[in-house]
């Protein structure tokens, strides 16, 4: 089996072909580097600064892809183990190890993803001591923990078989003997949590769109996990064959493909029957975001791969098989993302698009799992043919050459891969330099900053209506004592907060309209009904007489509230710009040879030890009295 | 159980309840929109708010369901229903999965997104600070017009039905919170439909925890059943293979059994 090792790697042809793997690895290292930098941001600044999650969409890409998708993608481990050990289909033995490794790394990736998504990851172990058996998530958590343990024991023999130490050898023998019980325990645990991931969503009929919400969601999740497991094992076998330049074991893979097609047809039929039983067929043909999503998902996950895999010629050709199972894998990951979040967003009337940081961190977790897979493939007896040409892949991991400051994954590889570590470092520095307002969605536009002492009155288009009023700035400062009320920290162009945000209720004192004065004026005459329609509550603006009906010449010339069309008026500057505009010009001016510190950021923004600058109380900054 | 009755027709929208809540619970300044990210202005720094609809003021807060979905969903039981009624939160247990926020039909629990050590925040009916001392919550105490009042749930329900009977034209003929999702401790009387308080699709009167219950009840039988099934299959196939190989040894038969195996494996 291990015929093509050793000497063949010295031929130029071999060297040239190594680039495929090395380039792929370089890309993975790059993604991991970017994700690592973002991970720092995530844990320093919290979920709010790095994700697009909101109070009304608290679950997003990390749950849908990393957790729901990751667990489903790792289903191949139990499916193949069952095929070989329980059903005694020994000829599939060749793919047991890669499948179990994929599953093991998949679960580690799920846990890795959870560490980012969960707010307090250092409390994840609490599930062990605090029990709530009513919660599907509690059950999923336990199963994932136990199954990861089982998978590590199932996989341990691969690592231990070359160990010489007698104790390790004894452990190896023990684990070998325990294979069947471990496999059966793994199947039992997988059955539970693959389906319970569907049970998770049963408690939210208000969120999950009716096309997906069904009491048999756990069953659908379980069946699709089997189908996806078969297709993922096939994908992984084809892809590693492509990268490692060996012939894919098509004899086995076409068998898996055939089995997958049967499972997919069953899944599709159950899904359609379920839709008709729940009387939701009509919803399939209503033009809505969800129906389009459902169609795409159904086609990709079930219909297209099921049909392709039913054709013998497609199944038997590596490219045809790859396209079929690749479509299915994408479709089912999409299914998990839909159920885990995408199909709940529009229903609740909110909006969620994952931030680029969420996506990069997810990719980083997957990339780490992939690199771990390659590591095992190159060091242990993973594939049937033995360790993948260990001699050839000896240089596959980056080597740092201090003399030339160059990182070389392989002396013969193509240029960009050679500099992969440098690229990661560069990207890390570049990302670290990105200002935080850019990270939190939408960079600020350059705004001319009005210097302090600009006077009491400025012309302002507060409501973004194209109409401007003369705005008494100092008056508002003295009334509110809170700059951040109008100048938002990082959201200078928001649409919601304009003048009308405070000036909305006519009877409130803050309004420019003097309610008590009007009440006094109409007291003798028509009373409240002069303005308020008596049949409706006083707050109902649509049944209240507009000002212009009495005040035909509403504003006297020269009045500060006279609206005028002012398309040239910009928006209020952001908080930071406003503050810096106030402080920096004077500080710069007054900084001299004796006081150079006056014109340094750290003078006002101390690193640590001193009280932090509170943006909401800018005038109570005790540490800034210079 | 303790409860709160809010009469929407009486509320003048002064937000005294919001201020009292902020004072008693020691809530910080409200953050700019960037961190709140909701329209109703409930946030980790604001447990109650006034929602405006058709000119009426509707006070929004945690409904303290009789069968709370959040408490049922929490994997570590960080949220639980107290004997007095309020649903409270234990930040020591919480691991931050935010399943409670997904499960709540009213979209009440909020998260301190801006913090590197975030917690779930919501109204606790002032459980620790006031209810356990025999006091009423800060919000109901602060209300200048008794639009929101505190008491035993049975008595408040009686009072609510009495008000409806006295002024049938003034109110919708139903006490909001009497039956929704199995009933809530926070009840409303209103002249308009209060669908604005719930999130997403209507869920009816069945408690949400009952939706996951069948699936959770099926867990132990599924676990054991799968184990028995797999163990049985293993044993049966193993035995058949062994018998067959013994037979073929004896007869020196050349029949291969791979084809029949292959067909069975696809199930």
PDB file of N, CA, C and O in Angstrom, chain A residues 546-556:
ATOM      1  N   UNK A 546     -53.282  70.647  13.544  1.00  0.00           N
ATOM      2  CA  UNK A 546     -51.900  71.099  13.359  1.00  0.00           C
ATOM      3  C   UNK A 546     -51.758  72.596  13.650  1.00  0.00           C
ATOM      4  O   UNK A 546     -52.720  73.357  13.514  1.00  0.00           O
ATOM      5  N   UNK A 547     -50.562  72.990  14.049  1.00  0.00           N
ATOM      6  CA  UNK A 547     -50.311  74.374  14.450  1.00  0.00           C
ATOM      7  C   UNK A 547     -50.711  75.364  13.355  1.00  0.00           C
ATOM      8  O   UNK A 547     -51.267  76.426  13.621  1.00  0.00           O
ATOM      9  N   UNK A 548     -50.425  74.956  12.106  1.00  0.00           N
ATOM     10  CA  UNK A 548     -50.586  75.899  11.010  1.00  0.00           C
ATOM     11  C   UNK A 548     -52.047  76.281  10.752  1.00  0.00           C
ATOM     12  O   UNK A 548     -52.318  77.226  10.033  1.00  0.00           O
ATOM     13  N   UNK A 549     -52.997  75.541  11.321  1.00  0.00           N
ATOM     14  CA  UNK A 549     -54.402  75.899  11.100  1.00  0.00           C
ATOM     15  C   UNK A 549     -54.770  77.192  11.806  1.00  0.00           C
ATOM     16  O   UNK A 549     -55.616  77.938  11.341  1.00  0.00           O
ATOM     17  N   UNK A 550     -54.171  77.450  12.958  1.00  0.00           N
ATOM     18  CA  UNK A 550     -54.401  78.727  13.637  1.00  0.00           C
ATOM     19  C   UNK A 550     -53.322  79.733  13.252  1.00  0.00           C
ATOM     20  O   UNK A 550     -53.603  80.858  12.887  1.00  0.00           O
ATOM     21  N   UNK A 551     -52.104  79.264  13.331  1.00  0.00           N
ATOM     22  CA  UNK A 551     -50.979  80.165  13.062  1.00  0.00           C
ATOM     23  C   UNK A 551     -50.680  80.137  11.573  1.00  0.00           C
ATOM     24  O   UNK A 551     -49.774  79.438  11.121  1.00  0.00           O
ATOM     25  N   UNK A 552     -51.470  80.886  10.835  1.00  0.00           N
ATOM     26  CA  UNK A 552     -51.272  80.843   9.387  1.00  0.00           C
ATOM     27  C   UNK A 552     -49.929  81.435   9.005  1.00  0.00           C
ATOM     28  O   UNK A 552     -49.297  81.000   8.058  1.00  0.00           O
ATOM     29  N   UNK A 553     -49.537  82.456   9.721  1.00  0.00           N
ATOM     30  CA  UNK A 553     -48.166  82.936   9.541  1.00  0.00           C
ATOM     31  C   UNK A 553     -47.418  82.460  10.771  1.00  0.00           C
ATOM     32  O   UNK A 553     -47.238  83.213  11.726  1.00  0.00           O
ATOM     33  N   UNK A 554     -47.066  81.232  10.740  1.00  0.00           N
ATOM     34  CA  UNK A 554     -46.695  80.595  11.991  1.00  0.00           C
ATOM     35  C   UNK A 554     -45.526  81.259  12.688  1.00  0.00           C
ATOM     36  O   UNK A 554     -45.571  81.560  13.861  1.00  0.00           O
ATOM     37  N   UNK A 555     -44.460  81.480  11.971  1.00  0.00           N
ATOM     38  CA  UNK A 555     -43.294  82.009  12.671  1.00  0.00           C
ATOM     39  C   UNK A 555     -42.951  83.413  12.214  1.00  0.00           C
ATOM     40  O   UNK A 555     -42.826  83.671  11.022  1.00  0.00           O
ATOM     41  N   UNK A 556     -42.814  84.292  13.129  1.00  0.00           N
ATOM     42  CA  UNK A 556     -42.412  85.651  12.769  1.00  0.00           C
ATOM     43  C   UNK A 556     -41.003  85.653  12.190  1.00  0.00           C
ATOM     44  O   UNK A 556     -40.192  84.792  12.525  1.00  0.00           O
TER      45      UNK A 556
END
